[in-house]
Amino acid sequence: MEKEKEKLNTRLFSELVAMTFFIAVSDLLIQALYGRSFQELLIALTLLLVTLVTGIWLYFQKAPLTYQRVRIYLFQSLCFALTIAQSVYRAQPRDLIMFLIMMVCFPTLIVDDMFNLIGYLVVVSIVFIVADGITKPLQMVGNDALYVLAFTLLSSGVAILGNKTRRRVLASTLKIKDMARRDNLTQMYNRSALDQDSEIYLGMNKGILGVDVDNLKLINEIYGHNFGDQVIKSFAQTFTRLLSNAHTYRYHDDLLVAIVDAREFDANAFWKHFLAAVQPVKIGNQEVTFHYSGSYIYGKNLDQDDLHECLRDLDFALKEAKTNENLVIYSLPEARHHFSQQYLDHKLSLYRGDDLTKMLNMEAFYKFGMERLPHMLAPVIIYMNFRNFKGYNDRFGREAGDQLLISLGKRIHEIFKGDLTARFYGDNFYILTEQEYMPARVEILLDHIHGLDIPSLSLVVGISFLPKDENNIYLGCDNAKFAADFIKKNLSQNIQYYNKQLARRKQAITYVDSHFDEALANHEIKVFYQPIVRAISGAMCNAEALSRWHRDNNLMPPVEYISILESLHLIYKLDLYVLDQVLQDLRYKLDQGLPVVPVSINLSGYDFDDCDIVHEIISRVDGAHIDHDLIVLEITESIFVASSKMQDYIDSFHKHGFKVWMDDFGSGYSSLNMLKNIDVDLVKLDMKFMKDFDEDEGNRLLVGDIIAMASRMGIETLAEGVESKETFETLIQMGCAKIQGYYISKPIPLKALLQKQFYLGLEKHQDARYFDAVSQVNLEDPFARYSLNEELAVKVPPTAVVELVDDTTFYVLRANKEYYQLIHDVNFTKDNHKLIHPLSDAFMEGLHRCFRTGEWESIVRSPEHGFYMNSLVHIVSRQDNRIAFIIYIPYIQSY
C-alpha cells in the first residue's frame, strides 16, 4: 500500500507541474512572438525545456488515463484557448478573468474536501495580491512572472491536498480489494486471489500442496452445514499455522492449497506434523475425528500452463490419496503422464456434443484432441464416411439414414474404445487413435459394414499419420478427409493413406484455387490446337482446342489442373475461357480471309451443373458472329452415363446447329449398346486403345468392332493418340473416319497451326458433308444404310467406296481387304490413294443408270482380266464434279 501511495505522489505532482508549465509556456511563447520580446522568448523556451523533460519522465511512469485525468486535460485545453485570446487582445480584465478561472476551477478538479479547498483558495489569493503589488513597482516581467509564481504555488498546494484525498481513497480501495480476495469463512485467500497471484510464481521451482477433508458432503448431511463450516475453519487454522511462511488459499469447498518452495519443502515431514496437529471438532460433548487426504505436485521453472496443470492434477491425486488416507507426491512430468488420460476421460464423460450419435462434435474433438496429442506415441487421424449417403437417404428416408449413423457411431465407439471419436456433421466421422492398433480395428469396422449388406452403400476411409513434433489436429483431420475424397469414385478401394503423392496433389489444389482467376485475367492460360485429319484424304478437317497453363515460365500440363478445377467447381470458367479464345482466333482468320475448319471444345460434366452452359455457348458464338457449325462440342462418355438429362442438352445443341462428339469412348463406363440411345455425331475412341495397337491383335479386333458398330449406326469415328504410320494405315482400312495424334501433330499454338495446315492441306468447308457421307459407309454391311432389293441381296465380301475421276478411272477411297485382293491392275498416286483404270463401257453404263435412279444397280461385266464379275453400285455423295459410290461384288468367277 505504501508503495502505491509513493507512486501516486510522484505521478500527481509531476502531472500538475507539467500542466502548469505548459500553460505558462503557451502564454509566454505567443506573447514573445507577438511582441518580438527576446526576454519573454528566452523564458518561454526555458520553461518549454522543463516541461518536455517532465512530460517524458511522466510518460515512462505509465500513469493510467483515468476519468479524472481526462477532465484535467480538457480544462487545460480551455486555459490554452483563453491564453491565446489574452495574447491577441492584451486586455487586463481578461488576464484577471483567466487567472480566476484557473485558480478556482483547477483545484476543484482534484481536491474533494470543501473546507480545505476554501482555505487554500483564500491563501493563494492573498499570495497573488502581494506578489502583484511587489512586481508592478519593480517593473518586472509583470503578469507573466506572476503567472509562473502563482501557478507554481497553485500546483504545489493542489498536489498536497489532492494526495491527501487520494491516499484516503486508495486506502479504501485497497481494503475493498483485499476483502474481495479473502474467503469469508476461513479468511484465507480465495481462488480468485490465487489466479491473480499466479504471475508471482512463474519461472520458479514451486510445489503445490493440496489437503482436503474426506467425506465432507457426508458430514454436512449428518451433522449439518454449520458443523461442516466449523470443521473447515479448524482445518484451515491448523493448515495456515503450519504453513505460515507459504502462500495459502482456499481453492474450493474443503480443498486448501499452499504454494511452497520446492527446494526447501519436505512434504512427508509436513504431513506427519499436520496429522498430529489437527484437532477433533466437538459437537455437544462429543469429539468427532476426521480423516484427511493430501497431494503434493512440484516442478521446475513453472510457466502459466504448468501451474494450471498442477492445480488440475491436484484433484486427481487427491482422489488417489483417499484410497489409502495418505499423502500422494508426484513431480509435474509424472503427474502429467499419470493423470492426463483421467482428465480427458472425465471431461469426455461430461461432454457429448452430437445429439444423434452421442459422440463428440467437431469443436469438442478439436479441443480434447489437442490436449491428448502431446501424450500419444504415434497418433493417427481416421476419417470415414459413406459413398452415396445422400442417395441412401433419398431412397430409404431420413429416419433410416439416422439409424444407420447411430449404428455406425455405436460400432465405432465399441471398436475404438478409449480413443477419441466424433461425428462432425452428416456422415463424416473422425477418430484419434494410436498407430499400433489402427489397421486391425479399421478392418474390423469395414467387415462389420460389409456384413450389413447395405445396397449401393460402402464406407470410404482416409488415414493421416501425425508426426510426433507436429501436434496439428486440424491439419490431420483435413489430410485424412482429403485422402478419403481422393478414392471416393474408385469403387474398388476403401482405404487410402495420406502420402507424399497426395500432399503434392493438395499443394497443387491450393495453388490452383488461389491463382486460377489471376491466371485467366493475365492470360497465363494459352489455347493450343491439335490437328485432326480426314483418314481418306489426309487433309486437316478439324482441330481440337486444348488449354496449357504457363506458370513461372513453365508449362503446367492439363492433368495437373483440370481435375482440380472440376473438384473446385471452377472448370466452367476454363471451358468458357477456351471457347472465347477459339472464337477470337476464328474471327481473326476469317477477317484475314484465311480458310478455317471446325474446332472442338471440351466440356466437363460440371459445366452443366455450375452454369447454363447451352446459353453461355450460344450467346458467345453469336456475339463473335461465328457460324455454329464451326464449333464442335466434346463431352466425355462418363457424363452420358452419370446424367439422365444429357440427351436433352445434346438435342438443344443440335437444334442450334452444333455438332456433339462423345469423347473417351470405351474408357470404362460405356458399352456399344449405349450408342443406340444417344444421338451423337462422332465417337472419339479413348487413347488407351492406341497403346500397343500394332502388336495387340485383340485390341485391333475390338477397335474394328467399335468402328463397324458405329458405322452401321451412321456415327463417325475418330481415333486419338495415333503415333505411327502402321496404326494410321490400319485405321484407314478399318474405316475410321478421322485420326488425331502425334503422328499427325502435337498440340501447337495458333501461329504454328497456320503453318501446319498449309503442309497438311485444309479440307474445304463445303467438302465436309461429302466426306462425312463417305466415312459413314459400312464396308462390312453396305446395305445397313442403303437397303438392297431382295432379288439382288447376295452378300459377298469384296466392297469399296470409290470416287469417279473420269469415264475411265476412279480412286479407291476405302476398301476391305477382299477388294484389294481382287483387283490386280493398281497404280499408286502421290497421295497414296489407289487409282483403278481403265473402266469398261458396261461398267460406265451401270453407273449412269445408278445416277439416274439413285438406287442400287447391277453391273454384269463380260470376261475381263481373267474372270467374270457381277457388281452392285450405289451413289454415296456428290459435291460439284466429285461423285462417290459403293461397289459391292456379289459374284466372281475366274476362267
XYZ file of C-alpha atoms in Angstrom, residues 626-880:
255
model
C -19.196 -17.198 -85.940
C -21.246 -19.894 -87.716
C -22.418 -22.561 -85.276
C -21.106 -25.403 -87.440
C -17.554 -24.157 -86.835
C -17.796 -25.127 -83.154
C -17.897 -28.796 -82.140
C -18.623 -29.810 -78.529
C -16.761 -32.764 -76.997
C -18.393 -34.434 -73.981
C -16.777 -37.382 -72.205
C -18.707 -40.643 -72.171
C -18.760 -40.751 -68.349
C -21.067 -37.720 -68.364
C -23.578 -39.532 -70.572
C -23.694 -42.358 -68.030
C -23.933 -40.072 -64.985
C -26.598 -37.685 -66.277
C -30.020 -38.757 -67.476
C -30.617 -35.253 -68.894
C -27.626 -35.289 -71.236
C -29.677 -36.211 -74.307
C -31.793 -33.102 -73.693
C -28.652 -30.976 -73.792
C -27.492 -32.711 -76.992
C -30.863 -32.093 -78.629
C -30.571 -28.433 -77.695
C -27.077 -28.187 -79.200
C -28.228 -29.944 -82.389
C -31.235 -27.650 -82.608
C -28.887 -24.667 -82.707
C -26.559 -26.200 -85.324
C -23.715 -27.516 -83.143
C -22.233 -30.981 -83.598
C -21.631 -33.106 -80.491
C -18.865 -35.684 -80.141
C -18.566 -38.355 -77.454
C -15.020 -38.163 -76.079
C -13.047 -41.018 -74.451
C -15.416 -43.717 -75.695
C -14.543 -47.054 -74.116
C -12.746 -45.560 -71.118
C -14.572 -47.894 -68.771
C -18.146 -46.670 -68.418
C -19.857 -47.126 -71.770
C -20.932 -50.032 -73.904
C -21.609 -50.298 -77.617
C -25.270 -50.716 -76.750
C -25.287 -47.175 -75.313
C -24.729 -45.658 -78.762
C -28.219 -46.530 -79.915
C -29.730 -44.386 -77.143
C -27.540 -41.306 -77.601
C -27.660 -39.086 -80.648
C -24.045 -38.029 -81.134
C -22.331 -37.136 -84.413
C -19.000 -38.819 -83.765
C -17.443 -41.262 -81.326
C -13.893 -40.481 -80.242
C -12.077 -43.660 -79.211
C -10.230 -43.496 -75.909
C -6.457 -43.220 -76.278
C -5.910 -46.435 -74.339
C -6.947 -48.379 -77.482
C -3.918 -46.999 -79.315
C -1.434 -48.393 -76.806
C 0.255 -51.468 -78.320
C -2.266 -51.255 -81.150
C 0.093 -52.696 -83.759
C 1.149 -55.644 -81.562
C -2.117 -56.466 -79.773
C -4.429 -58.329 -82.153
C -7.252 -58.416 -79.594
C -7.091 -54.660 -79.272
C -7.274 -54.250 -83.046
C -10.298 -56.578 -83.256
C -12.064 -54.559 -80.543
C -11.368 -51.263 -82.298
C -12.585 -52.765 -85.605
C -15.834 -53.867 -83.960
C -16.423 -50.411 -82.453
C -15.810 -48.721 -85.797
C -18.100 -51.195 -87.600
C -20.856 -50.814 -84.999
C -20.676 -47.024 -85.135
C -20.647 -47.123 -88.929
C -23.842 -49.242 -89.011
C -25.480 -46.616 -86.817
C -24.336 -43.803 -89.097
C -21.898 -42.436 -86.497
C -18.413 -41.362 -87.499
C -15.376 -42.494 -85.524
C -12.183 -40.688 -84.569
C -9.075 -42.348 -83.160
C -6.872 -40.154 -80.981
C -3.410 -40.958 -79.723
C -2.173 -42.307 -83.095
C 1.620 -42.292 -83.095
C 2.747 -44.494 -86.036
C 2.222 -44.879 -89.753
C 1.206 -48.527 -89.313
C -1.571 -47.592 -86.900
C -2.684 -44.819 -89.233
C -2.989 -47.129 -92.262
C -4.713 -49.899 -90.292
C -7.325 -47.453 -89.020
C -7.988 -46.267 -92.581
C -8.570 -49.855 -93.670
C -10.932 -50.387 -90.707
C -12.962 -47.426 -91.872
C -12.068 -44.915 -89.129
C -13.247 -41.522 -90.404
C -10.839 -39.150 -88.638
C -7.448 -39.507 -86.983
C -5.663 -37.437 -84.367
C -2.344 -37.908 -82.612
C 1.352 -37.123 -82.502
C 1.830 -38.926 -85.823
C -0.077 -36.014 -87.347
C 0.952 -33.251 -84.941
C 1.282 -32.464 -81.245
C -0.853 -29.612 -79.818
C 0.567 -26.334 -81.137
C -0.170 -22.586 -80.845
C -2.225 -20.755 -83.461
C 0.786 -19.452 -85.381
C 2.236 -22.944 -85.752
C -1.195 -24.304 -86.683
C -1.384 -21.945 -89.673
C 1.907 -23.366 -90.930
C 0.848 -26.950 -90.197
C -2.445 -26.708 -92.075
C -0.550 -25.434 -95.137
C 1.567 -28.603 -95.015
C -1.325 -30.982 -94.374
C -3.796 -29.289 -96.663
C -7.096 -27.957 -95.383
C -10.420 -29.620 -96.059
C -12.817 -27.139 -97.597
C -15.907 -26.396 -95.627
C -18.194 -27.442 -98.494
C -16.353 -30.811 -98.816
C -17.021 -31.822 -95.211
C -20.525 -33.199 -95.867
C -19.263 -35.129 -98.875
C -16.541 -36.871 -96.863
C -18.841 -37.380 -93.869
C -21.153 -39.428 -96.085
C -18.205 -41.446 -97.431
C -16.973 -42.147 -93.892
C -20.350 -43.453 -92.748
C -20.446 -46.312 -95.281
C -20.064 -49.696 -93.608
C -17.974 -51.844 -95.904
C -18.851 -54.994 -93.999
C -22.560 -54.349 -94.461
C -23.197 -51.621 -97.046
C -26.913 -52.436 -97.060
C -27.299 -51.275 -93.427
C -27.596 -47.680 -94.585
C -28.608 -48.232 -98.225
C -31.238 -51.004 -98.386
C -30.962 -53.561 -101.165
C -33.699 -55.138 -103.265
C -34.146 -58.734 -102.101
C -33.535 -60.111 -105.601
C -30.005 -58.644 -105.553
C -29.196 -59.405 -101.924
C -26.361 -61.872 -102.328
C -23.711 -60.864 -99.836
C -20.138 -61.370 -100.990
C -17.265 -59.653 -99.180
C -15.364 -57.533 -101.774
C -16.571 -53.954 -101.130
C -15.181 -50.465 -101.709
C -16.069 -46.775 -101.742
C -14.594 -45.101 -104.773
C -14.579 -41.674 -106.393
C -15.071 -41.310 -110.125
C -12.262 -39.353 -111.800
C -13.411 -39.577 -115.409
C -15.149 -42.084 -117.694
C -12.218 -44.496 -117.481
C -10.728 -44.029 -113.974
C -11.675 -43.922 -110.252
C -9.888 -43.617 -106.904
C -10.360 -46.209 -104.166
C -11.246 -44.101 -101.150
C -11.972 -47.022 -98.832
C -11.990 -50.783 -99.350
C -11.920 -54.009 -97.406
C -9.056 -56.439 -97.765
C -11.072 -58.765 -100.032
C -11.438 -55.958 -102.545
C -7.712 -55.261 -102.515
C -7.031 -58.925 -103.085
C -9.428 -58.909 -106.037
C -8.103 -56.017 -108.035
C -4.793 -56.502 -109.721
C -4.382 -53.553 -112.062
C -3.299 -50.981 -109.478
C -1.150 -47.862 -109.667
C -0.139 -45.661 -106.682
C -0.572 -41.926 -106.856
C 1.494 -39.405 -104.971
C -1.226 -39.045 -102.318
C -1.226 -42.797 -101.579
C -4.738 -43.433 -102.917
C -5.384 -46.438 -105.176
C -6.104 -45.484 -108.799
C -8.137 -48.007 -110.853
C -8.345 -47.853 -114.668
C -9.493 -48.436 -117.339
C -13.226 -48.861 -116.762
C -15.312 -50.886 -119.249
C -18.251 -49.498 -121.154
C -20.593 -51.905 -119.363
C -19.425 -50.618 -116.021
C -19.924 -46.967 -117.039
C -23.439 -47.735 -118.355
C -24.316 -49.222 -114.969
C -23.039 -46.138 -113.202
C -25.168 -43.841 -115.379
C -28.243 -45.872 -114.517
C -27.359 -45.538 -110.831
C -27.016 -41.738 -111.246
C -30.485 -41.569 -112.767
C -32.334 -43.874 -110.356
C -30.454 -43.203 -107.090
C -30.890 -46.919 -106.257
C -28.684 -49.994 -106.288
C -27.821 -51.069 -109.818
C -26.348 -54.366 -111.001
C -23.474 -54.372 -113.483
C -22.637 -57.655 -115.183
C -19.202 -57.480 -116.698
C -18.045 -59.765 -119.556
C -14.891 -61.855 -119.173
C -12.236 -59.325 -118.202
C -8.767 -59.715 -116.739
C -9.355 -63.452 -116.377
C -12.728 -63.536 -114.501
C -16.471 -62.896 -114.792
C -17.729 -60.284 -112.251
C -21.167 -59.035 -111.164
C -21.061 -55.693 -109.295
C -23.687 -53.715 -107.354
C -23.228 -49.936 -107.216
C -24.917 -47.101 -105.291
C -24.324 -43.351 -105.106
C -22.988 -42.191 -101.729
C -22.457 -38.449 -102.179
C -21.937 -35.666 -104.720
C -20.014 -32.414 -104.396
C -19.676 -30.281 -107.529
